[in-house]
Each structure stands twice: as structure tokens, then as C-alpha cells.
Coordinates of C-alpha atoms in Angstrom, one line a residue:
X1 CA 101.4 157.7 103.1
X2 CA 100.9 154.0 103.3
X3 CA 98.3 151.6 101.8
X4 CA 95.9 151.4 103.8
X5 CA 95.2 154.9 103.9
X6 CA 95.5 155.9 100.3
X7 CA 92.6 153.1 100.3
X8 CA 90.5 155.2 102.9
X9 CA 90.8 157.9 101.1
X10 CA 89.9 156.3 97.5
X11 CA 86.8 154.8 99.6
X12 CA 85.6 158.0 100.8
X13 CA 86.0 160.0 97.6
X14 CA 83.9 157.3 96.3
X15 CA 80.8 157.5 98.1
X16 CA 81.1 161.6 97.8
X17 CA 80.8 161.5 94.0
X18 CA 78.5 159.3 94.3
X19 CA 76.2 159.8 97.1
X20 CA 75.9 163.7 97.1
X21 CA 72.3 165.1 98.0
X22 CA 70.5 166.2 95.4
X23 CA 69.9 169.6 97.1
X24 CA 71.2 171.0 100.4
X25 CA 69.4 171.3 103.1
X26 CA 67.9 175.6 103.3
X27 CA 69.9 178.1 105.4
X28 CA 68.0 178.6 108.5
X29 CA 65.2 175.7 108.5
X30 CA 64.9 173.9 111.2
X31 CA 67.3 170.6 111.3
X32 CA 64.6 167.7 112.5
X33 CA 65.1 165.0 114.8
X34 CA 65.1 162.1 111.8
X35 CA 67.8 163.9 110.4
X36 CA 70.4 164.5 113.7
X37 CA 69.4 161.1 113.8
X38 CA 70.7 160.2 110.8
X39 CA 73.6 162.1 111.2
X40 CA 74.8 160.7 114.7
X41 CA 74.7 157.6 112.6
X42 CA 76.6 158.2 109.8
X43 CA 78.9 159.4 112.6
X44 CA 79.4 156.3 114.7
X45 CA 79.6 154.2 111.2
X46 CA 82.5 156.2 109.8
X47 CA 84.1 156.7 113.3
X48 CA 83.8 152.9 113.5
X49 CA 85.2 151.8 110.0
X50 CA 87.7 154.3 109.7
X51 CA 88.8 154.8 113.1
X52 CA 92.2 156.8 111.5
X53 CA 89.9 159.6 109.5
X54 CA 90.1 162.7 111.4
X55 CA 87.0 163.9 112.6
X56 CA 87.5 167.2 110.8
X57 CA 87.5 164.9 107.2
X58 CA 84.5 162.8 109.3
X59 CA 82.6 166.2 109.5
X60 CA 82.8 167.2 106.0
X61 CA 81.6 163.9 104.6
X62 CA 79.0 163.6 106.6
X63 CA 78.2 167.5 105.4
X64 CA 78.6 166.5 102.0
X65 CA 76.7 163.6 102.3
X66 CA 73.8 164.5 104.4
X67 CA 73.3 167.4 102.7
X68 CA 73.2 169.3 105.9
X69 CA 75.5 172.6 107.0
X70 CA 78.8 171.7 108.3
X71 CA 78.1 174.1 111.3
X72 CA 75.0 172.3 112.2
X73 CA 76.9 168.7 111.7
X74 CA 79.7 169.8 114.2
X75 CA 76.6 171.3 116.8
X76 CA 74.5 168.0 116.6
X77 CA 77.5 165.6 117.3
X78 CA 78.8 168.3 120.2
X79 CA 75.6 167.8 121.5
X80 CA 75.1 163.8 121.1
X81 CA 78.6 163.4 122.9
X82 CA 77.5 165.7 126.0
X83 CA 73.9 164.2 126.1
X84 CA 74.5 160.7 124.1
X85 CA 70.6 162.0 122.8
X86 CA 69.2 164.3 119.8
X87 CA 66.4 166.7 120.1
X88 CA 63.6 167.7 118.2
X89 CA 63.5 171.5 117.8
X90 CA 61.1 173.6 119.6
X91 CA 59.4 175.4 116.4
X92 CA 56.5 177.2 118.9
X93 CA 56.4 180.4 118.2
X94 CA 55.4 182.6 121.1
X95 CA 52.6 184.2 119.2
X96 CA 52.0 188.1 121.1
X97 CA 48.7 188.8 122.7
X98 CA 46.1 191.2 120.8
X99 CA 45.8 192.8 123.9
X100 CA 49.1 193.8 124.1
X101 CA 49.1 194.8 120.2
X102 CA 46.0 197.6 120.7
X103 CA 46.8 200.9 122.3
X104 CA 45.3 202.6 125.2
X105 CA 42.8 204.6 122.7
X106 CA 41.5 200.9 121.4
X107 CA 41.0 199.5 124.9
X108 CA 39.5 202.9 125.6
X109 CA 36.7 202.4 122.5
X110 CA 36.2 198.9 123.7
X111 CA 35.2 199.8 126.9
X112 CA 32.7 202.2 125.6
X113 CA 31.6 199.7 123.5
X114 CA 30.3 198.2 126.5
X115 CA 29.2 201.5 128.0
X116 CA 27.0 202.2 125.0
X117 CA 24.6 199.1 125.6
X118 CA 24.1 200.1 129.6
X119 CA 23.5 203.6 128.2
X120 CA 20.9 202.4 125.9
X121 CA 19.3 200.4 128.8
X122 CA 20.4 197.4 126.6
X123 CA 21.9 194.2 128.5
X124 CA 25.8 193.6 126.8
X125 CA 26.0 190.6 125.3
X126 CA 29.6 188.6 123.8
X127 CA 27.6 188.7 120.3
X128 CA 26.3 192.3 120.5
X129 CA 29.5 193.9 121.9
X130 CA 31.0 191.8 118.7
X131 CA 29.3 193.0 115.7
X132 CA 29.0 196.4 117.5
X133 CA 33.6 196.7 117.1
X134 CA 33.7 194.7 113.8
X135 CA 31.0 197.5 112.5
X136 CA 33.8 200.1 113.3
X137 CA 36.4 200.7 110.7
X138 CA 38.3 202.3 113.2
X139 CA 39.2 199.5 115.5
X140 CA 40.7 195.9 114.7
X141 CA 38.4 193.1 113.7
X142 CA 37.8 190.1 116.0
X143 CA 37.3 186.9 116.5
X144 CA 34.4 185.7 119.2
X145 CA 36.9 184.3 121.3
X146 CA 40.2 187.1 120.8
X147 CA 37.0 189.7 122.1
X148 CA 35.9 188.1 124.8
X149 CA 39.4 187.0 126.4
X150 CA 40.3 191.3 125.5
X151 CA 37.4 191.8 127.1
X152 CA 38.2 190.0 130.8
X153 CA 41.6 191.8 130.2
X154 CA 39.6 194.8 130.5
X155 CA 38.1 193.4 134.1
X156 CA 34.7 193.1 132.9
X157 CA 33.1 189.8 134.1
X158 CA 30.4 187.7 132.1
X159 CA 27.5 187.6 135.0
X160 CA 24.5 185.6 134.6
X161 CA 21.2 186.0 136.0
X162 CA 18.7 183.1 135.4
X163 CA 17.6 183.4 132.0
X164 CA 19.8 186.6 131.3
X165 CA 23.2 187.5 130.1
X166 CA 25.5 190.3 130.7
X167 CA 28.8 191.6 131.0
X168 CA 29.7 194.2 133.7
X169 CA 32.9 195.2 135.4
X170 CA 33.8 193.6 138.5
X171 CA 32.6 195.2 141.6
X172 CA 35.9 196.1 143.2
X173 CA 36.3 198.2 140.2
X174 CA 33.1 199.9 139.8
X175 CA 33.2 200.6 143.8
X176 CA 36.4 202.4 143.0
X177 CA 34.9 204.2 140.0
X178 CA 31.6 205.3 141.9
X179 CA 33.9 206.6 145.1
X180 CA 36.1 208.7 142.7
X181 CA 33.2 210.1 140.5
X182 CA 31.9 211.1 143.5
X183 CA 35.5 212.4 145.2
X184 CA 36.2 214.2 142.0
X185 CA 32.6 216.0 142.2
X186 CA 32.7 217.0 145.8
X187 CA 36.4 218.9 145.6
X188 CA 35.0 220.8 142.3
X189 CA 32.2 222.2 144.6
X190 CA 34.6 222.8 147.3
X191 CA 36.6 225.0 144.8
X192 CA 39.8 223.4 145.3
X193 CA 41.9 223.3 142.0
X194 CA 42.3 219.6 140.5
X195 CA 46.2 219.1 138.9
X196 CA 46.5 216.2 136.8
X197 CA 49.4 214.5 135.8
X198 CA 50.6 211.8 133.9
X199 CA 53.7 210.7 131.7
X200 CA 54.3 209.5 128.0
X201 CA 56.9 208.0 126.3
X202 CA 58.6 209.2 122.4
X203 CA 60.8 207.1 120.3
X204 CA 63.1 208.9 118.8
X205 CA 62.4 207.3 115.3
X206 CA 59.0 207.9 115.5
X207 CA 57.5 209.7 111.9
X208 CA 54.5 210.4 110.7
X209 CA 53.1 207.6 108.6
X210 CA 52.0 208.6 105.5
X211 CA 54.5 211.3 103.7
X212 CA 54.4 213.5 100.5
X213 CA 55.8 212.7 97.5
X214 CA 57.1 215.2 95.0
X215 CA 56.0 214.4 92.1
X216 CA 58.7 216.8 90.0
X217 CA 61.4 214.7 90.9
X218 CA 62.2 212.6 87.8
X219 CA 65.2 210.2 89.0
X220 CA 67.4 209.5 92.2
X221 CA 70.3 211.7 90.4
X222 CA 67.8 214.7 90.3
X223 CA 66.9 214.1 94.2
X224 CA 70.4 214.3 95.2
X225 CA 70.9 217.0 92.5
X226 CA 68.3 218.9 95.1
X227 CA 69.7 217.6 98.1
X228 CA 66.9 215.5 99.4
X229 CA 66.4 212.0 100.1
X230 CA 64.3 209.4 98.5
X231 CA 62.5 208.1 101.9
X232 CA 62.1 208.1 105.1
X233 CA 64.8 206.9 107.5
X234 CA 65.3 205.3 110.6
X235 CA 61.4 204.6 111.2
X236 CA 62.5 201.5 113.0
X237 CA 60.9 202.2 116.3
X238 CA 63.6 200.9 117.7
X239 CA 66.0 204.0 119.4
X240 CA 66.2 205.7 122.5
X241 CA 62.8 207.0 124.1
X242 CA 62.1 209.9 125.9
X243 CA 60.0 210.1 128.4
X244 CA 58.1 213.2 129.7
X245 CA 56.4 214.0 132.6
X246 CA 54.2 216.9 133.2
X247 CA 51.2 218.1 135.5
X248 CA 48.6 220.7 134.8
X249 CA 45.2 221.9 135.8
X250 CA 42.1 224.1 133.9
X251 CA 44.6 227.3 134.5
X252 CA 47.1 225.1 132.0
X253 CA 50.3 223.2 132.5
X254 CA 52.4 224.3 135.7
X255 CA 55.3 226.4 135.1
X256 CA 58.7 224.4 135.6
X257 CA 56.6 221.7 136.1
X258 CA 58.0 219.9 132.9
X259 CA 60.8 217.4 133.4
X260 CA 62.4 214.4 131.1
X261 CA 63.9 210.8 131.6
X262 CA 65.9 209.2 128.9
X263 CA 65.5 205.7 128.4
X264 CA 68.3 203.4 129.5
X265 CA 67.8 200.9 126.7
X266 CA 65.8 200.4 123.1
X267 CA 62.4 199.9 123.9
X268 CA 59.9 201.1 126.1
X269 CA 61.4 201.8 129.5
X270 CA 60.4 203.8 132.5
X271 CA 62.1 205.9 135.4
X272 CA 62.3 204.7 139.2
X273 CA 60.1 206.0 141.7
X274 CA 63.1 207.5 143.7
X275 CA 63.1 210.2 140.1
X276 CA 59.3 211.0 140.1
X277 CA 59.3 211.1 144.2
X278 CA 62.2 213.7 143.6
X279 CA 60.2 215.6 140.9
X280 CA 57.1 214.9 142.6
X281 CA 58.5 216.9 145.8
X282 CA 59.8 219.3 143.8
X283 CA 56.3 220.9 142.1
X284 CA 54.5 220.4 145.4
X285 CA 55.2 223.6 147.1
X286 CA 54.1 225.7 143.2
X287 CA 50.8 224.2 143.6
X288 CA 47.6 226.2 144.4
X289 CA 46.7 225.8 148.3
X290 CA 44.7 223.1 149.8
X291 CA 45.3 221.1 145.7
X292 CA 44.1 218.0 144.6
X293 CA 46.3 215.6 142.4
X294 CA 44.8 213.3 140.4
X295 CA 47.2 210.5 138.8
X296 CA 46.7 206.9 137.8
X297 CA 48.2 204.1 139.8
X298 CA 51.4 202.6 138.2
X299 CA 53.9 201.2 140.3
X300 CA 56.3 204.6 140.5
X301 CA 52.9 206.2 141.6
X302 CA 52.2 203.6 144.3
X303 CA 55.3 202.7 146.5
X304 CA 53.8 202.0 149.7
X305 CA 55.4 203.7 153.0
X306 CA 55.6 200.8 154.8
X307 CA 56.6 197.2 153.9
X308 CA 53.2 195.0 154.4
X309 CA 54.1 191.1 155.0
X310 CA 52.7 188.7 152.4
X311 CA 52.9 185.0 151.4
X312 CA 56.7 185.4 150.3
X313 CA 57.3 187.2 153.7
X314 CA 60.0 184.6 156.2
X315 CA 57.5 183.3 159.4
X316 CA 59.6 185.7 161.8
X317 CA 59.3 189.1 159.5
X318 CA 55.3 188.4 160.0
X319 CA 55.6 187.6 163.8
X320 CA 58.4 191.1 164.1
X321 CA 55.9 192.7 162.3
X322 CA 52.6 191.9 164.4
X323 CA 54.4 192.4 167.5
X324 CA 55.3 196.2 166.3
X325 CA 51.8 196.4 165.8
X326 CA 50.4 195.7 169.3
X327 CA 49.3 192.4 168.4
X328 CA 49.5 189.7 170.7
X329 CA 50.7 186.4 169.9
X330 CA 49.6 183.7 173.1
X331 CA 50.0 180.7 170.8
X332 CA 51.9 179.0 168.6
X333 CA 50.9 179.8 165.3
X334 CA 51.5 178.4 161.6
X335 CA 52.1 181.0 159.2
X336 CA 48.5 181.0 157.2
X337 CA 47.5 181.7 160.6
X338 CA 50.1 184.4 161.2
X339 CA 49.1 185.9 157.3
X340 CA 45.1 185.7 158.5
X341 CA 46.3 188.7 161.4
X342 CA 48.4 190.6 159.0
X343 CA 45.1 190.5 156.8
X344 CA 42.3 191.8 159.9
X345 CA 44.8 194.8 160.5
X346 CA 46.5 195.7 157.3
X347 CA 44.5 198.1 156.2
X348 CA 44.8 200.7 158.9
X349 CA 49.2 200.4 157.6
X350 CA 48.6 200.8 154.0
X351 CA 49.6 204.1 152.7
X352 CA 51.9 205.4 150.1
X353 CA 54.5 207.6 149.7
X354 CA 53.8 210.4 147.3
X355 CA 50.4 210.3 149.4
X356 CA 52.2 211.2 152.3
X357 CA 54.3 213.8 150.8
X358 CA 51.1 215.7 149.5
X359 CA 49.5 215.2 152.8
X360 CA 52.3 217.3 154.6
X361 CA 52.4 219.7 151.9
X362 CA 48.6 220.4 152.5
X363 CA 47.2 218.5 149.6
X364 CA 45.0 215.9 148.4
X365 CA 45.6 212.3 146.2
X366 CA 43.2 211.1 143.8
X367 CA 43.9 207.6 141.8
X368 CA 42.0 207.2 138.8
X369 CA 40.4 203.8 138.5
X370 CA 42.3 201.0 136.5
X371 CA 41.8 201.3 132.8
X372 CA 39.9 204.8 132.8
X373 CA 42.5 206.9 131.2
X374 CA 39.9 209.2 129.4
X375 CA 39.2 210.8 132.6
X376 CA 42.6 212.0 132.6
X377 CA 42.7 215.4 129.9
X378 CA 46.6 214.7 129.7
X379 CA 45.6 211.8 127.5
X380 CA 44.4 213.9 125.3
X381 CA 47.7 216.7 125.6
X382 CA 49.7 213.8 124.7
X383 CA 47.7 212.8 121.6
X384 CA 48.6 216.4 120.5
X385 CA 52.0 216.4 121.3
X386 CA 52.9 213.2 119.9
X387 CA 51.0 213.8 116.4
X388 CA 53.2 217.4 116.6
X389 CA 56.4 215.1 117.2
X390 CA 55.6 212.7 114.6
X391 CA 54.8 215.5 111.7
X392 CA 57.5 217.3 112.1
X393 CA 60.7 214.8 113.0
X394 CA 63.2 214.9 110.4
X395 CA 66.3 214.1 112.3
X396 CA 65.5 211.3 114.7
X397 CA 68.1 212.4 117.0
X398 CA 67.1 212.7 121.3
X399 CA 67.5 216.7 121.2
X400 CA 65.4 217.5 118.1
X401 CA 62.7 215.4 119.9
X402 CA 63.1 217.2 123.0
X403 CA 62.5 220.6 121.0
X404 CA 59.6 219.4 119.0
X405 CA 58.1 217.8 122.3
X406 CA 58.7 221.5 123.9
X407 CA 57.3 223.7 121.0
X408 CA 54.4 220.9 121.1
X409 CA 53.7 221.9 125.2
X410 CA 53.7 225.2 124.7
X411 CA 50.9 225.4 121.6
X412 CA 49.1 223.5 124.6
X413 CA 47.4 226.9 126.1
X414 CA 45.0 227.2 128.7
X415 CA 41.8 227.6 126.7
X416 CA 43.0 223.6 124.8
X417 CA 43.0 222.7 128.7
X418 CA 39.8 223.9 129.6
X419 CA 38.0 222.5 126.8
X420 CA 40.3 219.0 127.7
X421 CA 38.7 219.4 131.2
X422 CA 34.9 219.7 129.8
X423 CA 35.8 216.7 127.7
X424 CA 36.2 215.0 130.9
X425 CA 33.3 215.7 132.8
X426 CA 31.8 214.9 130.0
X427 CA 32.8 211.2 130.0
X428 CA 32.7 211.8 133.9
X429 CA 28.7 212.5 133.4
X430 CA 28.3 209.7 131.2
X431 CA 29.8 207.3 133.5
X432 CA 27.4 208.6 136.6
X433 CA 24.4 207.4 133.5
X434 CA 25.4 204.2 133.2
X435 CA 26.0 203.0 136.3
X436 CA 22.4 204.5 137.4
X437 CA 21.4 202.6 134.6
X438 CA 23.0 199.9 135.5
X439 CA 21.7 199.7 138.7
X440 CA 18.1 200.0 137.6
X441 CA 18.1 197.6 134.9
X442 CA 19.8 194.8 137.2
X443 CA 17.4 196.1 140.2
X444 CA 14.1 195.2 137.9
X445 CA 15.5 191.0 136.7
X446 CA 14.0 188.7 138.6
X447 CA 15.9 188.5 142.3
X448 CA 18.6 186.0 141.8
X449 CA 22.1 186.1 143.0
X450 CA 24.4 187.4 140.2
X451 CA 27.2 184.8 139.9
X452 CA 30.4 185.4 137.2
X453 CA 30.9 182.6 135.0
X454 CA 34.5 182.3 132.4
X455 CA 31.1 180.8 129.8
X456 CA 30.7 182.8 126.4
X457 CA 28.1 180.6 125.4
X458 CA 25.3 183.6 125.7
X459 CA 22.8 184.3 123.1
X460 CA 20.4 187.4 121.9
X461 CA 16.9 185.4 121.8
X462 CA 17.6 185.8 126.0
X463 CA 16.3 189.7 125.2

């Protein structure tokens, strides 16, 4: 080796004895602009005054020096060479939405949160609706803004009225809601027999939460001793889920009408329509003549027939589209124009496939309105069958589910199915009250236009 380099190297060994950091930088925090910074520096000084160090020995000093992983060191000069810039790092966390935290039930009890002021012939106010859920041990606490923005995500709309303030669900909603209250009443009186149907989802790792402790075990030796374990396992959340998918009516569920999916992937994931338009054809011709279905609208549900043109559609797909409608085009014609059309006429072409199906088989289609899932009873089958499931899974493997899912349908008779079914017209009753209610109380303010405003500024000395 000559001179010049043993002199490097006494240099080098120098400053690590005695410029070592006096503690590292921790595993896993974040590596701040001011320090990349100071670490590109460090690099174009020693690449500079010893242009014959390798940049392996280069790395490791700096390491040494800095304080800072050699891992990171080598990402944060990779980076400056490709970009000749450091970052900052992005330390937002993408916090998750309460609304998407609470389950059906919850946005279920919020509603009738609402409800229960229209029922009282009370307006519903931000502040009342508030203290009304943070009163309730049984649903989350909030704060005034969290509720109200839950709130919109439930379609309810703050309206005011002059001097007063209330919340109410938008009218394309309770339009819906009025027509199938009344739908629903008029095919009862017809005697036609209503099927519902609906799907739910089990994780395979799903337990119970709370579990008993034997209290005559006295070590871990002794439990094994026994053969038992010392706590629950796998409660992840995080295998395989299986989804069901039934339908049933006040006589109980339909025979053979069961069926199961297994989830692609961890997490909650769903079927295709082409599998529930399969099953879906399949139970039609077991049903009682002359049925009605009722079922909610997600997508699977609602695959229209035919392809409607929107904003995203090409200029020609609109135009091939008209023209196969009869209409006539003796202009030229932008495409807002084109969309304006497809908008007067659209509504005559909008129907959906399983609607069809059940047309041709001789029954009926009825959609729940959005977020009313306690006028569906298989709500409550599936609270049953999923508390079975949880109470009894020991294994946490996709069969035993299936078996315990099984055993849970079956203890679902017809007498639980009627009473399910009064629990609905029940809730179906109430409904009819408050929006007469509704309509009286707003009927006797002052004549005003009711305009919806994104303002929670309301307050209780309006009442």
C-alpha cells in the first residue's frame, strides 16, 4: 500500500474515534430533510478530499459518523444522484373515517336517533341529536363536528326554515322510502308472499370476545398436562371470509336456497354479479307464484340491462346510441348537448337485469331504500348466525365455519321468521308516523322555501 493511502486511512480512523454520535439515530423514525441534507454533504466532502476511498468505506463513515443506518445512507445518496435533491418525508397518516369504523347496527341507531325527535313532534337539531347518542352507552361518543359530517353520510340534509332548524333526509330518499312503504303494503293486501334476501360475510378467525377462564388451572405445565391452550388463537380478523347468501320469506328460509362464495383474498371481498345472477336464476322457478323479492341495491344487485351513455361515454357511442333510439339528430351538436337527449329519454331504457329475470319468471322486484337495512328481517338472521359462529369457533378453519354457519341456519325456524317479519312492520309502521309527522310539523312553520345549507351553526333557543 503506499503513502498516501496509509495517510487516508490514519485520517479517517481519526475522525471515527473521535466524532462518533453520541446515540444512533432509532430504527424506524423517520430520517428528516436537515439530516439527508447533512448527509449528501458529508458525501460530496469525502468524495471530494478522498477521491481514492471507495464509496463502500465512504458509506460506513458517513454511517458511523452521522449516526444514521447504513441502509438509509446508501437510499438517500441513490436518491440524491438520480434526483440531485432530498426530500422531506410524508409523515401524514391517512387517519380512517368514523363512518367507516361503526357497523350497520350503529348507523342504524343513529338514524333512529333522528327518527325519535320527528316521532316526538320535536324539530332535530345538531345539539339535540348530539347529547341524545353521547347519552347512549351503547354507541360511540362524538364530537359536534365527527356527528354531523356521520350524519350527511347518512343523507340527511341540515334544512333551514326562517328562524328554525332541522335535519331531514333528502327528498330523493324519502320519495323512495314513502313509494316502497307503500309498494310493500299494497302486495301484503294482495296476498302475494314477500321473499327477502340479502348476503353477509364471516371471517374465518372471527371468536367470541370475551372467553372463560378456568380458574383450576394452576400453571402452563398443568394446561398442557390437560391438553388445552392458554388463549385464544388466530383472532386476527385477517383470513379467508365466507360469504353467504340466502333468501327467505314468513314460511322461513327457502329450501336449497342457501349457497356460499369464498373470498379471493384477506379482507372483505365480494362475488361478481355473473355468480348471484346464476344463483339468482336458479331459486326463481322454487318461489311461490306471482312472488315479490325484496333486496337492497348493491352493485351485484343492480347491473343494468342496457349500457346508458354518460359523461365518460366517446361523442359517437352517444350519437350510435340516440340514433337506435329513434332520435333524430338535424344538427350539429356538441356533446353536453348530445348528454342533455340521452338525459330527456333515459329513463324509459333503464332497467336491470335480475329485474328482468323476475319479470319473465312471473315475479316482482322491490329495492329497499339506501341505508334502511332494518326493514330487511335477514338483518336480523344474520345477527343470529354470526353470534352462533363466533360462540362456538374453535378451529378457525373455512369448513368448520361453513358447519357452524349451517347448524346456525337451520336453528333459524319459521316461527324466529315470523316474529323477524313483525319486527319489521313494526319499524315499517313507525316510519309511516314520522313522515306524517314530518309532514305536519313542516306544513304548520311559517311558508318559506326549505333551502339545505352544509351550516351546523343551529341552536335550541330556536324552539
Amino acid at each position: 500500500m503506499s503513502d498516501s493511502e496509509d495517510s487516508v486511512t490514519l485520517v479517517i480512523d481519526s475522525t471515527e474515534e473521535t466524532s462518533l454520535p453520541s446515540r444512533r439515530n432509532i430504527q424506524g423514525k423517520w430520517v428528516r430533510s436537515r439530516q439527508k441534507n447533512m448527509v449528501v454533504d458529508m458525501y460530496l466532502n469525502m468524495h471530494m478530499n478522498y477521491p481514492i476511498m471507495q464509496n463502500k468505506q465512504i458509506m460506513h463513515n458517513i454511517s458511523q459518523t452521522s449516526g444514521i443506518g447504513l441502509n438509509s445512507v446508501y437510499s438517500i445518496i441513490s436518491k440524491y444522484r438520480k434526483t440531485g435533491t432530498v426530500t422531506s418525508p410524508k409523515n401524514k397518516r391517512n387517519k380512517k373515517c368514523l363512518f367507516n369504523k361503526i357497523s350497520n347496527l350503529d348507523r342504524s341507531a343513529l338514524r333512529q336517533k333522528v327518527y325519535n325527535f320527528w316521532l316526538k313532534k320535536e324539530l332535530p337539531t345538531i345539539d339535540k341529536i348530539l347529547r341524545s347518542v353521547n347519552h347512549d352507552p351503547a354507541l360511540p361518543n362524538f364530537k359536534r363536528t365527527t356527528l354531523y359530517s356521520t350524519i350527511k353520510k347518512l343523507n340527511f340534509v341540515y334544512v333551514k326554515r326562517n328562524k328554525y332548524n332541522m335535519l331531514m333526509e333528502r327528498n330523493d330518499l324519502l320519495i323512495w322510502r314513502q313509494n316502497y312503504l307503500y309498494d310493500i303494503r299494497k302486495y301484503r293486501e294482495e296476498g302475494r308472499t314477500v321473499y327477502y334476501l340479502d348476503e353477509t360475510w364471516l371471517n374465518v378467525s372471527d371468536c367470541k370476545k370475551k372467553s372463560r377462564v378456568d380458574k383450576t388451572i394452576k400453571s402452563k405445565q398443568d394446561t398442557l398436562n390437560r391438553g388445552q391452550t392458554t388463549g385464544v388463537t388466530n383472532t386476527t380478523g385477517k383470513g379467508q371470509n365466507l360469504i353467504i347468501l340466502h333468501i327467505g320469506s314468513h314460511k322461513g328460509f327457502l329450501d336449497n336456497g342457501l349457497t356460499y362464495f369464498v373470498s379471493k383474498r384477506n379482507g372483505v371481498d365480494c362475488y361478481d354479479s355473473k355468480k348471484f345472477h346464476e344463483w339468482f336464476g336458479s331459486i326463481l322457478p322454487r318461489l311461490d307464484p306471482n312472488a315479490v323479492i325484496v333486496m337492497d341495491n348493491a352493485s351485484y344487485h343492480s347491473v343494468k340491462s342496457e349500457k346508458i351513455p354518460t359523461s365518460h361515454s366517446k361523442k359517437e357511442d352517444i350519437l350510435s346510441w340516440l340514433t337506435s333510439k329513434g332520435v333524430v339528430i338535424n344538427k350539429p351538436m356538441f356533446k353536453p348537448q348530445l348528454l342533455a337527449k340521452v338525459n330527456e329519454i333515459k329513463g324509459k331504457y333503464v332497467s336491470y337485469v335480475v329485474d328482468n329475470m323476475a319479470k319473465d319468471a312471473g315475479h316482482s322486484v322491490l329495492r329497499l331504500p339506501t341505508n334502511h337495512c332494518e326493514l330487511n328481517p335477514m338483518e336480523l338472521v344474520w345477527e343470529m348466525v354470526k353470534s352462533y359462529v363466533r360462540q362456538h369457533s374453535i378451529s378457525f378453519k373455512i369448513e368448520d365455519v361453513k358447519a357452524l354457519a349451517n347448524a346456525a341456519i337451520e336453528g333459524v325456524n319459521r316461527e324466529k321468521w315470523e316474529n323477524f317479519i313483525k319486527h319489521v312492520i313494526a319499524e315499517e309502521n313507525k316510519l309511516n308516523e314520522i313522515d306524517k309527522n314530518m309532514d305536519e310539523i313542516i306544513d304548520s312553520l311559517e311558508p318559506c322555501d326549505l333551502t339545505a345549507t352544509d351550516d351546523t351553526s343551529d341552536s335550541d333557543d330556536n324552539f
